[in-house]
C-alpha cells in the first residue's frame, strides 16, 4: 500500500501530510500534481490524500473549483472503484463538493477562523487532541442524510471535551451533532476537518494524530504495513 | 446574440448565515436601526451567446446546478436581461 498526496494550487498542508506519512508513520508516499489526468501505479489498495489549504483560493466555495481539476476526475473514478481516499480540512471540503461524501462545510457559526487544539472522539472512545484551522468547517447535512450517517455508523469523529464528553462548548464551529469527520457508506472515503498530520511528531509535542491514522488507515483501510507507532 | 444573465445565489433560508449576522452587528453599531435580518449571497453575471433568452436561461441554470451553487447549502435564481 502506498499514499499519494495531491497538490492543488493553494494547498498548504501537503508537505506536512507527506512528512507525517513518510517520516512519522514510515509509509511510502508520492506527491501528485493536480494537472495530471491519471493515478499511475495506484491500485485500490492504495490511498489518495487530499490535504488542507485553500485550493484555488477558496474561490466561489471552498473546494468547488478543485473538484473539477483534471486529477480529481481520476480520484473520483478511483474512489468509485473502491480506492481509499482521505481528505483533511480543505480536502474534506473537496470531497463534499465532489459528491464523494454527503453534506457540506459551512462558514463557522461563531464568525471566526478557528485555529487551536481541540478534542475529538471516534470509535476508539478516547478523546484525541488534534489541531483544527479553518473558517468554513461547520458540517451540515439535511435530516435524512444525518439519519443515514448515524444508522450506518459513518460519523467517524465528533468534537468532545478532554474527557470525551460531546458538548456544545467543545464544538469549535457549530457543526451539526458535533460532527468532525465522516466516511461514505462503502467506508473507503474519509473526510475530517481536524489535522492529524500536525500531531504525529514528538518534536511537535503531540502524537495523537498517529492514533487517527492508525484507526482510519490500518483498521478501515486494511493497511498492510504496520506503521511505527510510539 | 449575447444575453446578460444574472444569477443570485443565497444561503438556504433555514441555515444560519454568520456573514449576515456580522454585518447586522455592524449596521447596529452604525446606528442604522430597524434592520431585522441580514443575509449575504452572491450575484454572478454571465454573458451567454445563445439563440434565445430561453436558451440562455437554460444554460445558466445548468451552470448553476453543476458549479455556481451548491444545492446542499444554497438556492439560486436566474434572470435574463
PDB file of C-alpha atoms in Angstrom:
ATOM      1  CA  UNK A   1       0.000   0.000   0.000  1.00  0.00           C
ATOM      2  CA  UNK A   2       1.202   3.473  -0.791  1.00  0.00           C
ATOM      3  CA  UNK A   3      -0.054   7.018  -0.366  1.00  0.00           C
ATOM      4  CA  UNK A   4      -0.421   9.795  -2.925  1.00  0.00           C
ATOM      5  CA  UNK A   5      -0.771  13.372  -1.675  1.00  0.00           C
ATOM      6  CA  UNK A   6      -2.458  15.674  -4.202  1.00  0.00           C
ATOM      7  CA  UNK A   7      -1.029  19.173  -4.595  1.00  0.00           C
ATOM      8  CA  UNK A   8      -3.562  21.779  -5.755  1.00  0.00           C
ATOM      9  CA  UNK A   9      -2.723  25.439  -6.327  1.00  0.00           C
ATOM     10  CA  UNK A  10      -3.223  26.820  -2.824  1.00  0.00           C
ATOM     11  CA  UNK A  11      -2.654  23.574  -0.897  1.00  0.00           C
ATOM     12  CA  UNK A  12      -0.563  24.390   2.160  1.00  0.00           C
ATOM     13  CA  UNK A  13      -0.651  21.225   4.261  1.00  0.00           C
ATOM     14  CA  UNK A  14       0.607  18.925   1.506  1.00  0.00           C
ATOM     15  CA  UNK A  15       4.187  18.836   2.819  1.00  0.00           C
ATOM     16  CA  UNK A  16       3.026  18.341   6.406  1.00  0.00           C
ATOM     17  CA  UNK A  17       0.981  15.365   5.224  1.00  0.00           C
ATOM     18  CA  UNK A  18       3.897  13.961   3.232  1.00  0.00           C
ATOM     19  CA  UNK A  19       6.285  14.323   6.183  1.00  0.00           C
ATOM     20  CA  UNK A  20       3.865  12.775   8.670  1.00  0.00           C
ATOM     21  CA  UNK A  21       3.172   9.774   6.447  1.00  0.00           C
ATOM     22  CA  UNK A  22       6.764   9.261   5.369  1.00  0.00           C
ATOM     23  CA  UNK A  23       8.815  10.049   8.442  1.00  0.00           C
ATOM     24  CA  UNK A  24       6.416   9.576  11.355  1.00  0.00           C
ATOM     25  CA  UNK A  25       4.350   6.678  10.008  1.00  0.00           C
ATOM     26  CA  UNK A  26       7.098   5.200   7.778  1.00  0.00           C
ATOM     27  CA  UNK A  27       4.852   4.810   4.744  1.00  0.00           C
ATOM     28  CA  UNK A  28       5.607   5.046   1.036  1.00  0.00           C
ATOM     29  CA  UNK A  29       4.327   8.402  -0.225  1.00  0.00           C
ATOM     30  CA  UNK A  30       4.395  10.239  -3.537  1.00  0.00           C
ATOM     31  CA  UNK A  31       3.264  13.758  -4.339  1.00  0.00           C
ATOM     32  CA  UNK A  32       0.674  14.087  -7.133  1.00  0.00           C
ATOM     33  CA  UNK A  33       0.065  17.160  -9.285  1.00  0.00           C
ATOM     34  CA  UNK A  34      -3.477  18.477  -9.826  1.00  0.00           C
ATOM     35  CA  UNK A  35      -2.962  18.861 -13.592  1.00  0.00           C
ATOM     36  CA  UNK A  36      -2.197  15.181 -14.128  1.00  0.00           C
ATOM     37  CA  UNK A  37      -5.039  13.129 -15.523  1.00  0.00           C
ATOM     38  CA  UNK A  38      -4.131   9.722 -14.149  1.00  0.00           C
ATOM     39  CA  UNK A  39      -3.030   7.962 -10.996  1.00  0.00           C
ATOM     40  CA  UNK A  40      -0.240   5.840 -12.462  1.00  0.00           C
ATOM     41  CA  UNK A  41       0.725   2.769 -10.467  1.00  0.00           C
ATOM     42  CA  UNK A  42      -2.074   3.185  -7.912  1.00  0.00           C
ATOM     43  CA  UNK A  43      -4.337   0.264  -7.109  1.00  0.00           C
ATOM     44  CA  UNK A  44      -7.454   0.260  -4.955  1.00  0.00           C
ATOM     45  CA  UNK A  45      -5.290  -0.922  -2.047  1.00  0.00           C
ATOM     46  CA  UNK A  46      -3.572   2.462  -2.091  1.00  0.00           C
ATOM     47  CA  UNK A  47      -4.741   5.704  -0.535  1.00  0.00           C
ATOM     48  CA  UNK A  48      -5.058   9.153  -2.119  1.00  0.00           C
ATOM     49  CA  UNK A  49      -4.871  12.038   0.349  1.00  0.00           C
ATOM     50  CA  UNK A  50      -6.390  15.466  -0.327  1.00  0.00           C
ATOM     51  CA  UNK A  51      -4.515  17.832   2.006  1.00  0.00           C
ATOM     52  CA  UNK A  52      -5.547  21.020   3.754  1.00  0.00           C
ATOM     53  CA  UNK A  53      -5.124  24.505   2.385  1.00  0.00           C
ATOM     54  CA  UNK A  54      -7.012  26.934   0.204  1.00  0.00           C
ATOM     55  CA  UNK A  55      -7.228  25.199  -3.166  1.00  0.00           C
ATOM     56  CA  UNK A  56      -7.930  27.712  -5.937  1.00  0.00           C
ATOM     57  CA  UNK A  57      -8.072  30.456  -3.324  1.00  0.00           C
ATOM     58  CA  UNK A  58     -11.353  29.107  -1.921  1.00  0.00           C
ATOM     59  CA  UNK A  59     -12.977  30.982  -4.817  1.00  0.00           C
ATOM     60  CA  UNK A  60     -16.728  30.506  -5.306  1.00  0.00           C
ATOM     61  CA  UNK A  61     -16.927  27.968  -2.438  1.00  0.00           C
ATOM     62  CA  UNK A  62     -14.209  26.030  -0.607  1.00  0.00           C
ATOM     63  CA  UNK A  63     -13.300  23.025  -2.743  1.00  0.00           C
ATOM     64  CA  UNK A  64     -15.744  23.904  -5.548  1.00  0.00           C
ATOM     65  CA  UNK A  65     -13.119  24.544  -8.220  1.00  0.00           C
ATOM     66  CA  UNK A  66     -10.686  21.831  -7.114  1.00  0.00           C
ATOM     67  CA  UNK A  67     -13.417  19.312  -7.757  1.00  0.00           C
ATOM     68  CA  UNK A  68     -13.095  19.987 -11.494  1.00  0.00           C
ATOM     69  CA  UNK A  69      -9.296  19.769 -11.665  1.00  0.00           C
ATOM     70  CA  UNK A  70      -8.013  17.069 -14.041  1.00  0.00           C
ATOM     71  CA  UNK A  71      -6.598  14.843 -11.297  1.00  0.00           C
ATOM     72  CA  UNK A  72      -9.836  14.956  -9.284  1.00  0.00           C
ATOM     73  CA  UNK A  73     -11.656  13.227 -12.152  1.00  0.00           C
ATOM     74  CA  UNK A  74      -9.186  10.350 -11.731  1.00  0.00           C
ATOM     75  CA  UNK A  75      -9.559  10.468  -7.925  1.00  0.00           C
ATOM     76  CA  UNK A  76     -13.374  10.283  -8.215  1.00  0.00           C
ATOM     77  CA  UNK A  77     -13.085   7.254 -10.541  1.00  0.00           C
ATOM     78  CA  UNK A  78     -10.544   5.721  -8.167  1.00  0.00           C
ATOM     79  CA  UNK A  79     -12.873   6.196  -5.173  1.00  0.00           C
ATOM     80  CA  UNK A  80     -15.852   4.801  -7.074  1.00  0.00           C
ATOM     81  CA  UNK A  81     -13.807   1.666  -7.820  1.00  0.00           C
ATOM     82  CA  UNK A  82     -13.142   1.222  -4.105  1.00  0.00           C
ATOM     83  CA  UNK A  83      -9.815   3.049  -3.836  1.00  0.00           C
ATOM     84  CA  UNK A  84      -9.119   4.671  -0.475  1.00  0.00           C
ATOM     85  CA  UNK A  85      -9.340   8.441  -0.199  1.00  0.00           C
ATOM     86  CA  UNK A  86      -8.700  10.629   2.845  1.00  0.00           C
ATOM     87  CA  UNK A  87      -9.481  14.359   2.841  1.00  0.00           C
ATOM     88  CA  UNK A  88      -8.335  16.642   5.622  1.00  0.00           C
ATOM     89  CA  UNK A  89      -9.763  20.158   6.097  1.00  0.00           C
ATOM     90  CA  UNK A  90      -9.846  21.634   2.570  1.00  0.00           C
ATOM     91  CA  UNK A  91      -9.589  18.010   1.385  1.00  0.00           C
ATOM     92  CA  UNK A  92     -12.820  17.238   3.285  1.00  0.00           C
ATOM     93  CA  UNK A  93     -14.470  20.247   1.635  1.00  0.00           C
ATOM     94  CA  UNK A  94     -13.353  18.986  -1.793  1.00  0.00           C
ATOM     95  CA  UNK A  95     -14.783  15.513  -1.069  1.00  0.00           C
ATOM     96  CA  UNK A  96     -18.158  17.035  -0.148  1.00  0.00           C
ATOM     97  CA  UNK A  97     -18.154  19.254  -3.239  1.00  0.00           C
ATOM     98  CA  UNK A  98     -17.264  16.223  -5.368  1.00  0.00           C
ATOM     99  CA  UNK A  99     -20.216  14.285  -4.036  1.00  0.00           C
ATOM    100  CA  UNK A 100     -17.903  11.547  -2.698  1.00  0.00           C
ATOM    101  CA  UNK A 101     -19.145  12.454   0.783  1.00  0.00           C
ATOM    102  CA  UNK A 102     -22.608  13.816   1.646  1.00  0.00           C
ATOM    103  CA  UNK A 103     -23.292  17.249   3.144  1.00  0.00           C
ATOM    104  CA  UNK A 104     -21.305  20.474   3.099  1.00  0.00           C
ATOM    105  CA  UNK A 105     -18.948  22.550   5.250  1.00  0.00           C
ATOM    106  CA  UNK A 106     -20.411  25.969   6.057  1.00  0.00           C
ATOM    107  CA  UNK A 107     -18.872  29.111   7.491  1.00  0.00           C
ATOM    108  CA  UNK A 108     -18.165  28.699  11.217  1.00  0.00           C
ATOM    109  CA  UNK A 109     -21.181  29.673  13.303  1.00  0.00           C
ATOM    110  CA  UNK A 110     -19.094  31.868  15.626  1.00  0.00           C
ATOM    111  CA  UNK A 111     -17.965  34.095  12.716  1.00  0.00           C
ATOM    112  CA  UNK A 112     -14.318  33.298  13.429  1.00  0.00           C
ATOM    113  CA  UNK A 113     -11.459  31.454  11.818  1.00  0.00           C
ATOM    114  CA  UNK A 114     -10.636  28.891  14.489  1.00  0.00           C
ATOM    115  CA  UNK A 115      -7.037  27.735  14.902  1.00  0.00           C
ATOM    116  CA  UNK A 116      -6.378  25.718  18.040  1.00  0.00           C
ATOM    117  CA  UNK A 117      -6.153  22.252  19.535  1.00  0.00           C
ATOM    118  CA  UNK A 118      -9.500  20.554  20.003  1.00  0.00           C
ATOM    119  CA  UNK A 119     -10.507  17.111  21.211  1.00  0.00           C
ATOM    120  CA  UNK A 120     -12.240  14.588  19.005  1.00  0.00           C
ATOM    121  CA  UNK A 121     -13.637  11.160  19.710  1.00  0.00           C
ATOM    122  CA  UNK A 122     -14.038   8.272  17.312  1.00  0.00           C
ATOM    123  CA  UNK A 123     -14.766   4.610  17.659  1.00  0.00           C
ATOM    124  CA  UNK A 124     -11.776   4.135  19.944  1.00  0.00           C
ATOM    125  CA  UNK A 125     -13.729   6.098  22.518  1.00  0.00           C
ATOM    126  CA  UNK A 126     -10.697   8.008  23.790  1.00  0.00           C
ATOM    127  CA  UNK A 127     -10.528  11.794  23.367  1.00  0.00           C
ATOM    128  CA  UNK A 128      -7.688  12.700  20.996  1.00  0.00           C
ATOM    129  CA  UNK A 129      -6.095  16.150  20.942  1.00  0.00           C
ATOM    130  CA  UNK A 130      -5.866  17.287  17.296  1.00  0.00           C
ATOM    131  CA  UNK A 131      -5.481  20.818  15.889  1.00  0.00           C
ATOM    132  CA  UNK A 132      -8.113  22.497  13.732  1.00  0.00           C
ATOM    133  CA  UNK A 133      -7.519  25.524  11.481  1.00  0.00           C
ATOM    134  CA  UNK A 134     -10.490  26.582   9.388  1.00  0.00           C
ATOM    135  CA  UNK A 135     -13.054  29.294   8.731  1.00  0.00           C
ATOM    136  CA  UNK A 136     -15.546  27.008   6.998  1.00  0.00           C
ATOM    137  CA  UNK A 137     -15.829  23.802   8.975  1.00  0.00           C
ATOM    138  CA  UNK A 138     -19.415  23.715  10.189  1.00  0.00           C
ATOM    139  CA  UNK A 139     -20.606  20.353   8.940  1.00  0.00           C
ATOM    140  CA  UNK A 140     -24.161  20.422   7.675  1.00  0.00           C
ATOM    141  CA  UNK A 141     -26.417  17.877   6.027  1.00  0.00           C
ATOM    142  CA  UNK A 142     -30.184  17.544   5.811  1.00  0.00           C
ATOM    143  CA  UNK A 143     -32.019  15.420   8.362  1.00  0.00           C
ATOM    144  CA  UNK A 144     -32.405  12.372   6.117  1.00  0.00           C
ATOM    145  CA  UNK A 145     -28.655  12.354   5.404  1.00  0.00           C
ATOM    146  CA  UNK A 146     -27.831  12.747   9.099  1.00  0.00           C
ATOM    147  CA  UNK A 147     -30.075   9.804   9.965  1.00  0.00           C
ATOM    148  CA  UNK A 148     -28.324   7.748   7.309  1.00  0.00           C
ATOM    149  CA  UNK A 149     -24.857   8.710   8.615  1.00  0.00           C
ATOM    150  CA  UNK A 150     -25.941   7.821  12.125  1.00  0.00           C
ATOM    151  CA  UNK A 151     -27.536   4.487  11.280  1.00  0.00           C
ATOM    152  CA  UNK A 152     -24.649   3.379   9.049  1.00  0.00           C
ATOM    153  CA  UNK A 153     -22.066   4.406  11.626  1.00  0.00           C
ATOM    154  CA  UNK A 154     -20.477   6.836   9.146  1.00  0.00           C
ATOM    155  CA  UNK A 155     -19.689   9.569  11.687  1.00  0.00           C
ATOM    156  CA  UNK A 156     -16.043   8.807  12.365  1.00  0.00           C
ATOM    157  CA  UNK A 157     -15.211  11.727  14.708  1.00  0.00           C
ATOM    158  CA  UNK A 158     -17.123  14.172  16.873  1.00  0.00           C
ATOM    159  CA  UNK A 159     -15.799  17.164  18.777  1.00  0.00           C
ATOM    160  CA  UNK A 160     -15.650  16.498  22.518  1.00  0.00           C
ATOM    161  CA  UNK A 161     -14.002  17.841  25.660  1.00  0.00           C
ATOM    162  CA  UNK A 162     -10.788  16.450  27.153  1.00  0.00           C
ATOM    163  CA  UNK A 163     -12.796  13.791  28.983  1.00  0.00           C
ATOM    164  CA  UNK A 164     -14.622  12.671  25.871  1.00  0.00           C
ATOM    165  CA  UNK A 165     -17.958  14.380  26.599  1.00  0.00           C
ATOM    166  CA  UNK A 166     -19.675  15.602  23.448  1.00  0.00           C
ATOM    167  CA  UNK A 167     -20.849  19.091  24.430  1.00  0.00           C
ATOM    168  CA  UNK A 168     -21.776  22.342  22.691  1.00  0.00           C
ATOM    169  CA  UNK A 169     -18.848  24.053  24.419  1.00  0.00           C
ATOM    170  CA  UNK A 170     -16.437  21.582  22.790  1.00  0.00           C
ATOM    171  CA  UNK A 171     -17.802  22.280  19.302  1.00  0.00           C
ATOM    172  CA  UNK A 172     -15.437  24.814  17.657  1.00  0.00           C
ATOM    173  CA  UNK A 173     -17.557  25.722  14.635  1.00  0.00           C
ATOM    174  CA  UNK A 174     -21.200  24.892  15.267  1.00  0.00           C
ATOM    175  CA  UNK A 175     -21.056  21.619  13.313  1.00  0.00           C
ATOM    176  CA  UNK A 176     -24.315  19.646  13.355  1.00  0.00           C
ATOM    177  CA  UNK A 177     -24.182  16.997  16.099  1.00  0.00           C
ATOM    178  CA  UNK A 178     -20.515  17.950  16.764  1.00  0.00           C
ATOM    179  CA  UNK A 179     -19.513  16.146  13.567  1.00  0.00           C
ATOM    180  CA  UNK A 180     -15.769  16.498  12.871  1.00  0.00           C
ATOM    181  CA  UNK A 181     -15.394  13.732  10.297  1.00  0.00           C
ATOM    182  CA  UNK A 182     -17.429  11.248   8.268  1.00  0.00           C
ATOM    183  CA  UNK A 183     -16.941   8.419   5.799  1.00  0.00           C
ATOM    184  CA  UNK A 184     -19.015   7.185   2.867  1.00  0.00           C
ATOM    185  CA  UNK A 185     -21.319   4.173   3.018  1.00  0.00           C
ATOM    186  CA  UNK A 186     -18.681   1.909   1.440  1.00  0.00           C
ATOM    187  CA  UNK A 187     -16.135   3.047   4.056  1.00  0.00           C
ATOM    188  CA  UNK A 188     -13.394   3.811   1.560  1.00  0.00           C
ATOM    189  CA  UNK A 189     -13.684   7.633   1.517  1.00  0.00           C
ATOM    190  CA  UNK A 190     -12.932   9.578   4.691  1.00  0.00           C
ATOM    191  CA  UNK A 191     -13.098  13.301   5.420  1.00  0.00           C
ATOM    192  CA  UNK A 192     -12.324  15.262   8.569  1.00  0.00           C
ATOM    193  CA  UNK A 193     -11.761  18.914   9.472  1.00  0.00           C
ATOM    194  CA  UNK A 194      -9.047  18.404  12.176  1.00  0.00           C
ATOM    195  CA  UNK A 195      -5.439  17.970  11.059  1.00  0.00           C
ATOM    196  CA  UNK A 196      -3.962  14.655  12.297  1.00  0.00           C
ATOM    197  CA  UNK A 197      -0.814  15.268  10.213  1.00  0.00           C
ATOM    198  CA  UNK A 198       0.031  18.184  12.511  1.00  0.00           C
ATOM    199  CA  UNK A 199       0.098  15.884  15.524  1.00  0.00           C
ATOM    200  CA  UNK A 200       2.327  12.988  14.522  1.00  0.00           C
ATOM    201  CA  UNK A 201       5.799  14.059  15.574  1.00  0.00           C
ATOM    202  CA  UNK A 202       7.240  14.031  19.063  1.00  0.00           C
ATOM    203  CA  UNK A 203       9.075  17.291  18.475  1.00  0.00           C
ATOM    204  CA  UNK A 204       5.702  18.934  17.947  1.00  0.00           C
ATOM    205  CA  UNK A 205       4.626  17.775  21.399  1.00  0.00           C
ATOM    206  CA  UNK A 206       1.605  15.779  20.325  1.00  0.00           C
ATOM    207  CA  UNK A 207       1.372  12.380  18.651  1.00  0.00           C
ATOM    208  CA  UNK A 208      -2.384  11.809  18.910  1.00  0.00           C
ATOM    209  CA  UNK A 209      -2.570  12.201  15.133  1.00  0.00           C
ATOM    210  CA  UNK A 210      -0.887   8.823  14.792  1.00  0.00           C
ATOM    211  CA  UNK A 211      -3.899   7.245  16.521  1.00  0.00           C
ATOM    212  CA  UNK A 212      -6.123   8.803  13.865  1.00  0.00           C
ATOM    213  CA  UNK A 213      -4.043   7.398  11.027  1.00  0.00           C
ATOM    214  CA  UNK A 214      -3.809   4.067  12.792  1.00  0.00           C
ATOM    215  CA  UNK A 215      -7.567   3.763  13.333  1.00  0.00           C
ATOM    216  CA  UNK A 216      -8.622   5.095   9.937  1.00  0.00           C
ATOM    217  CA  UNK A 217      -5.927   3.610   7.811  1.00  0.00           C
ATOM    218  CA  UNK A 218      -4.990   0.367   9.467  1.00  0.00           C
ATOM    219  CA  UNK A 219      -8.398  -0.733  10.608  1.00  0.00           C
ATOM    220  CA  UNK A 220     -10.667   0.658   7.925  1.00  0.00           C
ATOM    221  CA  UNK A 221      -8.273   0.678   5.056  1.00  0.00           C
ATOM    222  CA  UNK A 222      -6.632  -2.627   5.967  1.00  0.00           C
ATOM    223  CA  UNK A 223      -3.192  -1.121   5.831  1.00  0.00           C
ATOM    224  CA  UNK A 224      -0.735  -3.904   5.200  1.00  0.00           C
ATOM    225  CA  UNK A 225       2.444  -2.369   6.564  1.00  0.00           C
ATOM    226  CA  UNK A 226       2.260  -1.699  10.287  1.00  0.00           C
ATOM    227  CA  UNK A 227       3.414   1.867  10.874  1.00  0.00           C
ATOM    228  CA  UNK A 228       5.832   2.618  13.653  1.00  0.00           C
ATOM    229  CA  UNK A 229       3.724   3.902  16.500  1.00  0.00           C
ATOM    230  CA  UNK A 230       5.075   5.446  19.655  1.00  0.00           C
TER     231      UNK A 230
ATOM    232  CA  UNK B   1     -26.928  37.085 -29.745  1.00  0.00           C
ATOM    233  CA  UNK B   2     -25.307  37.732 -26.390  1.00  0.00           C
ATOM    234  CA  UNK B   3     -27.530  37.751 -23.322  1.00  0.00           C
ATOM    235  CA  UNK B   4     -26.564  39.131 -19.930  1.00  0.00           C
ATOM    236  CA  UNK B   5     -27.710  36.656 -17.307  1.00  0.00           C
ATOM    237  CA  UNK B   6     -27.787  37.422 -13.589  1.00  0.00           C
ATOM    238  CA  UNK B   7     -27.638  34.581 -11.100  1.00  0.00           C
ATOM    239  CA  UNK B   8     -28.484  35.248  -7.480  1.00  0.00           C
ATOM    240  CA  UNK B   9     -27.019  32.624  -5.118  1.00  0.00           C
ATOM    241  CA  UNK B  10     -28.198  32.728  -1.496  1.00  0.00           C
ATOM    242  CA  UNK B  11     -27.684  30.530   1.564  1.00  0.00           C
ATOM    243  CA  UNK B  12     -30.733  28.307   2.163  1.00  0.00           C
ATOM    244  CA  UNK B  13     -33.292  30.134   4.298  1.00  0.00           C
ATOM    245  CA  UNK B  14     -33.140  27.618   7.135  1.00  0.00           C
ATOM    246  CA  UNK B  15     -29.344  27.915   7.514  1.00  0.00           C
ATOM    247  CA  UNK B  16     -27.519  30.297   9.827  1.00  0.00           C
ATOM    248  CA  UNK B  17     -25.616  32.936   7.828  1.00  0.00           C
ATOM    249  CA  UNK B  18     -22.725  34.117  10.051  1.00  0.00           C
ATOM    250  CA  UNK B  19     -21.635  36.692   7.469  1.00  0.00           C
ATOM    251  CA  UNK B  20     -25.070  38.274   7.572  1.00  0.00           C
ATOM    252  CA  UNK B  21     -25.039  38.208  11.371  1.00  0.00           C
ATOM    253  CA  UNK B  22     -21.667  40.015  11.469  1.00  0.00           C
ATOM    254  CA  UNK B  23     -22.898  42.698   9.055  1.00  0.00           C
ATOM    255  CA  UNK B  24     -26.106  43.079  11.060  1.00  0.00           C
ATOM    256  CA  UNK B  25     -23.971  43.843  14.139  1.00  0.00           C
ATOM    257  CA  UNK B  26     -22.063  46.423  12.100  1.00  0.00           C
ATOM    258  CA  UNK B  27     -25.262  48.124  10.973  1.00  0.00           C
ATOM    259  CA  UNK B  28     -26.494  48.316  14.545  1.00  0.00           C
ATOM    260  CA  UNK B  29     -23.166  49.820  15.647  1.00  0.00           C
ATOM    261  CA  UNK B  30     -23.588  52.430  12.912  1.00  0.00           C
ATOM    262  CA  UNK B  31     -26.901  53.402  14.426  1.00  0.00           C
ATOM    263  CA  UNK B  32     -28.922  52.060  11.495  1.00  0.00           C
ATOM    264  CA  UNK B  33     -31.859  50.661  13.404  1.00  0.00           C
ATOM    265  CA  UNK B  34     -34.924  48.712  12.306  1.00  0.00           C
ATOM    266  CA  UNK B  35     -32.868  46.201  10.302  1.00  0.00           C
ATOM    267  CA  UNK B  36     -34.236  42.879  11.477  1.00  0.00           C
ATOM    268  CA  UNK B  37     -32.118  40.468   9.481  1.00  0.00           C
ATOM    269  CA  UNK B  38     -29.222  40.443   7.007  1.00  0.00           C
ATOM    270  CA  UNK B  39     -28.368  37.580   4.668  1.00  0.00           C
ATOM    271  CA  UNK B  40     -25.489  37.646   2.227  1.00  0.00           C
ATOM    272  CA  UNK B  41     -25.137  35.755  -1.003  1.00  0.00           C
ATOM    273  CA  UNK B  42     -23.516  36.219  -4.392  1.00  0.00           C
ATOM    274  CA  UNK B  43     -24.524  37.827  -7.639  1.00  0.00           C
ATOM    275  CA  UNK B  44     -22.923  36.237 -10.683  1.00  0.00           C
ATOM    276  CA  UNK B  45     -23.178  37.795 -14.144  1.00  0.00           C
ATOM    277  CA  UNK B  46     -22.703  35.651 -17.239  1.00  0.00           C
ATOM    278  CA  UNK B  47     -22.520  36.834 -20.825  1.00  0.00           C
ATOM    279  CA  UNK B  48     -24.057  33.989 -22.799  1.00  0.00           C
ATOM    280  CA  UNK B  49     -24.177  33.553 -26.549  1.00  0.00           C
ATOM    281  CA  UNK B  50     -27.493  31.846 -27.251  1.00  0.00           C
ATOM    282  CA  UNK B  51     -30.234  31.687 -29.890  1.00  0.00           C
ATOM    283  CA  UNK B  52     -32.908  32.870 -27.466  1.00  0.00           C
ATOM    284  CA  UNK B  53     -33.392  34.210 -23.946  1.00  0.00           C
ATOM    285  CA  UNK B  54     -34.888  30.868 -23.011  1.00  0.00           C
ATOM    286  CA  UNK B  55     -31.773  29.008 -24.175  1.00  0.00           C
ATOM    287  CA  UNK B  56     -29.530  31.462 -22.280  1.00  0.00           C
ATOM    288  CA  UNK B  57     -31.579  30.851 -19.143  1.00  0.00           C
ATOM    289  CA  UNK B  58     -31.326  27.074 -19.533  1.00  0.00           C
ATOM    290  CA  UNK B  59     -27.560  27.277 -19.916  1.00  0.00           C
ATOM    291  CA  UNK B  60     -27.276  29.474 -16.809  1.00  0.00           C
ATOM    292  CA  UNK B  61     -29.432  27.059 -14.837  1.00  0.00           C
ATOM    293  CA  UNK B  62     -27.230  24.163 -15.885  1.00  0.00           C
ATOM    294  CA  UNK B  63     -24.105  26.119 -14.868  1.00  0.00           C
ATOM    295  CA  UNK B  64     -25.710  26.956 -11.529  1.00  0.00           C
ATOM    296  CA  UNK B  65     -26.710  23.385 -10.786  1.00  0.00           C
ATOM    297  CA  UNK B  66     -23.310  21.968 -11.727  1.00  0.00           C
ATOM    298  CA  UNK B  67     -20.975  24.581 -10.263  1.00  0.00           C
ATOM    299  CA  UNK B  68     -22.178  28.063  -9.335  1.00  0.00           C
ATOM    300  CA  UNK B  69     -24.455  26.982  -6.468  1.00  0.00           C
ATOM    301  CA  UNK B  70     -24.285  24.031  -4.091  1.00  0.00           C
ATOM    302  CA  UNK B  71     -27.848  22.805  -3.508  1.00  0.00           C
ATOM    303  CA  UNK B  72     -26.875  21.342  -0.126  1.00  0.00           C
ATOM    304  CA  UNK B  73     -26.433  24.855   1.239  1.00  0.00           C
ATOM    305  CA  UNK B  74     -27.637  27.362  -1.372  1.00  0.00           C
ATOM    306  CA  UNK B  75     -30.508  28.181  -3.729  1.00  0.00           C
ATOM    307  CA  UNK B  76     -30.293  30.254  -6.883  1.00  0.00           C
ATOM    308  CA  UNK B  77     -32.469  32.429  -9.102  1.00  0.00           C
ATOM    309  CA  UNK B  78     -31.671  33.163 -12.741  1.00  0.00           C
ATOM    310  CA  UNK B  79     -32.823  36.268 -14.592  1.00  0.00           C
ATOM    311  CA  UNK B  80     -32.085  37.209 -18.212  1.00  0.00           C
ATOM    312  CA  UNK B  81     -31.790  40.903 -19.021  1.00  0.00           C
TER     313      UNK B  81
END
